[in-house]
Coordinates of C-alpha atoms in Angstrom, one line a residue:
M709 CA 2.7 -1.7 33.2
Q710 CA 4.3 -5.0 34.3
S711 CA 6.3 -5.9 37.5
A712 CA 9.7 -7.3 37.0
Q713 CA 8.7 -10.7 38.3
K714 CA 5.6 -11.3 36.1
P715 CA 6.0 -12.2 32.4
L716 CA 4.0 -10.4 29.9
N717 CA 1.1 -12.7 28.7
I718 CA 0.2 -12.1 25.1
G719 CA -2.7 -14.0 23.5
I720 CA -3.2 -14.3 19.8
I721 CA -6.5 -15.3 18.3
G722 CA -5.8 -15.9 14.7
D723 CA -7.2 -17.9 11.8
G724 CA -6.3 -19.4 8.5
F725 CA -5.7 -15.9 7.0
M726 CA -4.3 -13.9 9.9
Q727 CA -2.1 -16.7 11.2
P728 CA -0.8 -16.4 14.8
A729 CA 2.8 -17.2 13.8
F730 CA 3.3 -14.0 11.9
F731 CA 2.2 -11.9 14.9
E732 CA 4.4 -13.9 17.3
K733 CA 7.4 -13.4 15.1
A734 CA 6.9 -9.7 14.7
L735 CA 6.3 -9.2 18.5
T736 CA 9.3 -11.3 19.4
Q737 CA 11.5 -9.0 17.3
R738 CA 9.9 -5.8 18.6
L739 CA 9.8 -6.8 22.3
A740 CA 13.3 -8.4 22.4
G741 CA 14.6 -8.3 25.9
R742 CA 11.2 -8.5 27.6
D743 CA 9.9 -11.6 29.4
V744 CA 7.0 -12.5 27.1
R745 CA 4.8 -15.6 27.1
F746 CA 2.6 -16.3 24.1
S747 CA -0.6 -18.3 23.9
R748 CA -2.3 -19.0 20.5
M749 CA -5.7 -19.9 19.3
E750 CA -6.3 -20.5 15.6
L751 CA -9.9 -20.5 14.3
D752 CA -10.9 -22.6 11.4
W753 CA -11.9 -19.6 9.3
P754 CA -12.4 -19.1 6.4
L755 CA -12.6 -22.8 5.6
R756 CA -15.2 -24.0 8.1
L757 CA -16.4 -21.3 10.4
V758 CA -18.5 -18.5 9.1
S759 CA -18.3 -14.8 10.0
T760 CA -21.4 -13.3 11.6
K761 CA -21.7 -9.9 10.0
H762 CA -24.8 -8.6 11.8
D763 CA -26.2 -10.1 15.0
H764 CA -28.3 -7.5 16.9
S765 CA -28.0 -9.6 20.1
L766 CA -24.4 -8.5 20.4
P767 CA -22.9 -5.0 20.4
V768 CA -20.3 -6.0 17.8
A769 CA -20.1 -6.9 14.1
E770 CA -18.3 -9.2 11.7
F771 CA -17.1 -11.8 14.1
V772 CA -16.6 -15.5 14.4
G773 CA -18.1 -17.6 17.3
R774 CA -19.6 -16.3 20.5
P775 CA -18.0 -14.3 23.2
E776 CA -18.2 -17.2 25.6
D777 CA -16.0 -19.3 23.3
Y778 CA -13.0 -17.2 24.3
F779 CA -13.6 -16.5 28.0
S780 CA -11.1 -19.1 29.2
F781 CA -8.5 -17.9 26.7
L782 CA -8.7 -14.4 27.9
A783 CA -8.3 -15.2 31.6
D784 CA -4.6 -14.4 32.2
L785 CA -3.8 -12.1 29.3
D786 CA -2.2 -8.7 29.5
I787 CA -2.5 -8.2 25.8
L788 CA -4.9 -9.6 23.3
I789 CA -4.4 -9.7 19.5
T790 CA -7.5 -10.7 17.5
H791 CA -8.8 -10.7 14.0
L792 CA -12.4 -12.0 14.3
A793 CA -13.1 -12.9 18.0
P794 CA -16.0 -10.9 19.4
I795 CA -14.9 -9.0 22.5
T796 CA -17.8 -7.6 24.6
G797 CA -18.2 -6.1 28.0
E798 CA -19.0 -9.6 29.3
S799 CA -15.7 -10.8 27.7
L800 CA -13.7 -8.2 29.6
K801 CA -15.1 -9.5 32.9
H802 CA -13.1 -12.6 32.2
A803 CA -9.9 -10.7 31.5
P804 CA -9.0 -8.8 34.7
D805 CA -5.4 -8.1 33.6
L806 CA -6.1 -7.0 30.1
K807 CA -4.6 -3.7 29.2
I808 CA -4.2 -3.7 25.4
I809 CA -6.4 -5.1 22.6
A810 CA -4.9 -5.1 19.0
V811 CA -7.3 -5.8 16.1
S812 CA -5.7 -6.9 12.8
R813 CA -8.3 -5.1 10.6
G814 CA -9.1 -1.6 9.4
G815 CA -11.6 -1.0 12.2
P816 CA -12.4 -2.7 15.6
V817 CA -15.9 -3.6 14.7
N818 CA -15.7 -6.8 16.7
I819 CA -14.8 -5.0 19.9
E820 CA -17.3 -3.4 22.2
M821 CA -15.4 -0.1 22.4
P822 CA -17.5 1.6 25.2
A823 CA -16.8 -1.3 27.4
A824 CA -13.1 -1.3 26.6
R825 CA -12.9 2.5 27.3
E826 CA -14.6 2.1 30.6
R827 CA -12.0 -0.4 31.6
G828 CA -9.2 1.8 30.5
I829 CA -8.0 -0.7 27.9
T830 CA -6.1 0.7 24.9
V831 CA -7.3 -0.5 21.6
V832 CA -5.3 -0.3 18.4
N833 CA -6.1 -1.5 14.9
T834 CA -4.4 -1.7 11.5
P835 CA -5.9 0.9 9.1
G836 CA -4.8 0.4 5.5
R837 CA -3.2 -3.0 6.1
N838 CA -4.9 -4.3 2.9
A839 CA -5.3 -1.1 1.0
S840 CA -2.7 -2.0 -1.5
A841 CA -4.2 -5.4 -2.0
V842 CA -7.7 -4.1 -2.6
A843 CA -6.5 -1.4 -4.9
E844 CA -4.6 -3.9 -7.1
F845 CA -7.5 -6.2 -7.1
T846 CA -9.9 -3.4 -8.1
V847 CA -7.8 -2.6 -11.2
A848 CA -7.4 -6.3 -12.0
S849 CA -11.2 -6.8 -11.8
L850 CA -11.8 -3.8 -14.0
L851 CA -9.4 -5.1 -16.6
A852 CA -10.9 -8.6 -16.4
E853 CA -14.4 -7.4 -16.9
T854 CA -13.7 -4.9 -19.7
R855 CA -11.3 -7.1 -21.7
N856 CA -13.2 -10.4 -21.4
L857 CA -10.4 -12.1 -19.5
I858 CA -12.5 -14.5 -17.4
R859 CA -15.0 -15.2 -20.2
G860 CA -12.1 -15.9 -22.5
H861 CA -10.5 -18.2 -20.0
L862 CA -13.7 -20.2 -19.5
S863 CA -14.1 -20.4 -23.3
V864 CA -10.7 -22.0 -23.8
A865 CA -10.8 -24.1 -20.7
S866 CA -14.1 -25.6 -21.9
G867 CA -12.7 -26.5 -25.3
E868 CA -14.4 -23.6 -27.1
F869 CA -12.0 -21.2 -28.9
R870 CA -14.7 -18.5 -29.1
R871 CA -13.7 -16.1 -32.0
E872 CA -16.6 -13.7 -31.3
F873 CA -14.4 -12.1 -28.6
Y874 CA -12.4 -10.6 -31.4
H875 CA -15.6 -9.2 -33.0
Y876 CA -16.0 -5.4 -32.6
D877 CA -19.4 -5.9 -30.9
H878 CA -17.8 -8.0 -28.1
T879 CA -14.4 -6.3 -27.6
G880 CA -13.9 -4.0 -24.7
P881 CA -12.4 -0.6 -24.3
E882 CA -8.9 0.3 -23.2
L883 CA -8.4 2.1 -20.0
C884 CA -6.7 5.0 -21.8
E885 CA -10.0 6.0 -23.3
L886 CA -12.1 5.8 -20.2
T887 CA -13.1 8.2 -17.5
V888 CA -12.9 6.3 -14.1
G889 CA -14.9 7.7 -11.2
I890 CA -13.7 6.8 -7.7
I891 CA -16.2 7.1 -4.9
G892 CA -14.4 7.2 -1.6
Y893 CA -10.9 8.6 -1.6
G894 CA -9.4 7.1 1.5
D895 CA -6.4 4.6 1.7
I896 CA -7.8 2.4 -1.0
G897 CA -9.3 5.0 -3.3
T898 CA -6.1 7.0 -3.4
R899 CA -4.1 3.8 -4.3
V900 CA -6.6 3.0 -7.1
A901 CA -6.0 6.5 -8.5
R902 CA -2.2 6.0 -8.5
L903 CA -2.4 2.6 -10.2
L904 CA -4.7 4.0 -12.9
Q905 CA -2.6 7.0 -13.8
P906 CA -0.1 5.2 -16.0
F907 CA -2.9 3.8 -18.1
G908 CA -3.8 7.3 -19.2
C909 CA -7.4 7.3 -18.1
R910 CA -9.2 10.4 -16.8
I911 CA -9.8 10.1 -13.1
L912 CA -12.6 11.7 -11.1
V913 CA -13.0 11.5 -7.4
A914 CA -16.1 12.1 -5.1
D915 CA -15.6 12.2 -1.4
P916 CA -17.0 15.0 0.8
F917 CA -14.5 14.4 3.6
K918 CA -11.3 14.5 1.4
K919 CA -9.4 17.2 -0.4
L920 CA -7.0 16.7 -3.3
T921 CA -3.3 17.2 -2.7
D922 CA -1.0 19.2 -4.9
A923 CA 0.3 15.9 -6.3
D924 CA -3.2 14.8 -7.1
R925 CA -3.9 18.0 -9.0
A926 CA -0.6 17.7 -10.8
A927 CA -1.5 14.2 -11.9
G928 CA -4.8 15.5 -13.4
I929 CA -7.1 14.0 -10.8
E930 CA -10.3 15.9 -10.5
M931 CA -12.6 16.3 -7.5
V932 CA -16.2 16.5 -8.6
S933 CA -19.7 16.2 -7.1
F934 CA -21.2 12.8 -6.6
D935 CA -23.8 13.5 -9.3
D936 CA -21.2 14.7 -11.8
L937 CA -19.1 11.7 -11.2
L938 CA -22.0 9.4 -12.0
A939 CA -22.9 11.4 -15.2
Q940 CA -19.3 11.6 -16.6
S941 CA -17.7 8.2 -15.7
D942 CA -17.4 5.2 -17.9
V943 CA -16.4 3.2 -14.8
V944 CA -17.6 3.8 -11.3
T945 CA -15.6 2.0 -8.6
L946 CA -16.8 2.0 -5.0
H947 CA -14.5 2.5 -2.0
P948 CA -16.5 4.3 0.8
R949 CA -16.8 3.0 4.3
V950 CA -20.1 1.5 5.2
T951 CA -22.0 4.1 7.3
P952 CA -25.7 5.0 7.6
Q953 CA -25.1 7.6 4.9
T954 CA -23.4 5.2 2.4
K955 CA -25.7 2.2 2.7
G956 CA -27.6 1.9 -0.5
M957 CA -25.8 5.0 -1.9
I958 CA -25.8 3.4 -5.4
G959 CA -29.5 2.6 -6.1
R960 CA -31.8 2.7 -9.0
D961 CA -31.9 6.5 -9.3
Q962 CA -28.1 6.7 -9.2
I963 CA -27.6 3.9 -11.7
A964 CA -30.1 5.6 -14.0
R965 CA -27.9 8.8 -14.0
M966 CA -24.8 6.8 -15.1
K967 CA -23.7 6.9 -18.7
P968 CA -25.2 4.2 -21.0
G969 CA -22.7 1.4 -21.4
A970 CA -20.8 2.2 -18.2
Y971 CA -19.3 -0.3 -15.7
I972 CA -19.6 -0.7 -11.9
V973 CA -16.8 -2.2 -9.8
N974 CA -17.5 -3.0 -6.1
T975 CA -14.7 -4.2 -3.9
T976 CA -15.9 -2.5 -0.7
R977 CA -19.0 -3.9 1.0
G978 CA -22.2 -5.1 -0.5
Q979 CA -24.4 -2.8 1.5
V980 CA -23.5 0.3 -0.6
L981 CA -25.0 -1.1 -3.8
D982 CA -28.6 -2.1 -4.7
Y983 CA -28.0 -5.4 -6.5
V984 CA -31.6 -5.7 -7.7
A985 CA -31.2 -2.3 -9.5
L986 CA -27.8 -3.4 -10.8
Y987 CA -29.3 -6.6 -12.2
D988 CA -32.0 -4.7 -14.0
A989 CA -29.5 -2.3 -15.5
L990 CA -27.2 -5.1 -16.7
V991 CA -30.1 -7.0 -18.3
S992 CA -31.5 -3.9 -20.0
G993 CA -28.1 -3.0 -21.4
H994 CA -28.0 0.4 -19.6
L995 CA -24.8 -0.8 -17.9
R996 CA -22.4 -2.9 -20.0
G997 CA -20.8 -4.8 -17.2
A998 CA -19.9 -5.1 -13.5
A999 CA -17.1 -6.6 -11.5
L1000 CA -18.2 -7.6 -8.0
D1001 CA -16.2 -8.9 -5.1
T1002 CA -18.7 -8.2 -2.4
F1003 CA -22.5 -8.9 -2.2
D1004 CA -25.6 -8.3 -0.1
P1005 CA -26.4 -10.9 1.1
E1006 CA -23.1 -12.6 1.4
P1007 CA -22.5 -15.2 0.3
P1008 CA -25.2 -14.7 -2.4
P1009 CA -27.8 -17.4 -2.9
A1010 CA -26.8 -20.0 -5.5
D1011 CA -29.9 -19.3 -7.5
W1012 CA -29.4 -15.5 -7.5
P1013 CA -30.2 -14.3 -11.0
L1014 CA -27.3 -11.8 -11.0
L1015 CA -24.8 -14.7 -10.8
K1016 CA -26.1 -16.0 -14.1
L1017 CA -25.5 -12.9 -16.2
P1018 CA -22.7 -13.1 -18.9
N1019 CA -21.6 -9.5 -18.3
V1020 CA -20.3 -9.7 -14.7
T1021 CA -17.0 -10.8 -13.3
L1022 CA -17.4 -12.3 -9.8
S1023 CA -15.0 -13.1 -7.0
P1024 CA -15.7 -14.4 -3.4
H1025 CA -14.7 -11.3 -1.3
I1026 CA -11.0 -11.8 -1.7
A1027 CA -9.8 -8.4 -2.7
G1028 CA -8.1 -7.9 0.6
A1029 CA -6.6 -11.4 0.8
S1030 CA -2.8 -11.0 0.2
R1031 CA 0.2 -12.3 2.0
F1032 CA 1.6 -8.9 2.4
S1033 CA -1.5 -7.6 4.2
I1034 CA -0.8 -10.2 6.9
T1035 CA 2.8 -9.3 7.5
K1036 CA 2.0 -5.6 7.3
A1037 CA -0.7 -6.0 10.0
A1038 CA 1.7 -8.0 12.2
K1039 CA 4.3 -5.3 12.0
M1040 CA 1.8 -2.5 12.6
I1041 CA 0.5 -4.2 15.7
A1042 CA 3.9 -5.2 17.0
E1043 CA 5.1 -1.6 16.7
D1044 CA 2.1 -0.1 18.4
I1045 CA 2.3 -2.6 21.3
G1046 CA 6.0 -1.8 21.7
L1047 CA 5.3 1.9 21.8
I1048 CA 2.6 1.5 24.4
L1049 CA 4.9 -0.6 26.6
D1050 CA 7.6 2.0 26.2
G1051 CA 5.2 4.6 27.5
K1052 CA 4.7 6.3 24.2
Q1053 CA 1.6 7.0 22.0
P1054 CA 0.7 4.2 19.5
L1055 CA 0.6 5.1 15.8
Y1056 CA -2.8 3.6 15.2
P1057 CA -5.0 4.1 18.3
T1058 CA -8.8 3.5 18.0
K1059 CA -10.7 6.6 19.0

């Protein structure tokens, strides 16, 4: 791929979360003995810059800045590592030597894949890099909502030692008595199931594209239909990918089929859930509570009525934000780049 005289130029476009130093360290170790030159760009995200989730003027999604912001950075690169930079067909015209693009996220939504394929550029990404983080956060959010953890904290912090949280009418259930329904049984959903097993709850799964393993069945996990999961679950936790089929999959009709007094947990994307219908169900008492890390729109308006309800636990889309997910992404990318340069197939190619 490279002549002996020319160093390998690797550019890293990171940010305040996916910091370039972690990728440079992992690549330096994996590519030891090669003549490698690094260039870095660190975006002021998430503190200042805002991610554009949907901009129909560009063939990419969930990105920061505009393609032209990165043209000069791309000029001499052989390999690009990016988290949020939008890379379009126009971008690739400014990167004549580019052979590999590595995206430090579960899917390369910020890359115009047809243009990359046309140029013969290999694209890899990091599926599951934050699956453990999101799964842990999901269980933590469920516990926080059902056991009044945040409400109790706010009570004590404000100087009110609210004894009503010990009243039967205000106490919450234990996980050992609940049926938890997991919608979407990919990397995150399977980890949620594993984390819940020691609590002793019944676990249901609905995913038309997955099958239970022998270990799943031995652990008592049950695969059921979507409708049966809604009807039987005390908690419904959402983990599907956002597709045309899953957008709005939990709407007014689906919430109405849920058990009275059930909970909803959403740590995937806001588009899968109808928040107006959720609000109505929480106000009416049909649902007892919800734990929400993602919203639609995002961020939600400050005057959004859902934010004012006492029976919700809210967080600012941070379920996947862990330090381990960064180092894991860096190691995955470094290994795949090393394999490609060694003439082998990468572990995580984008198809």
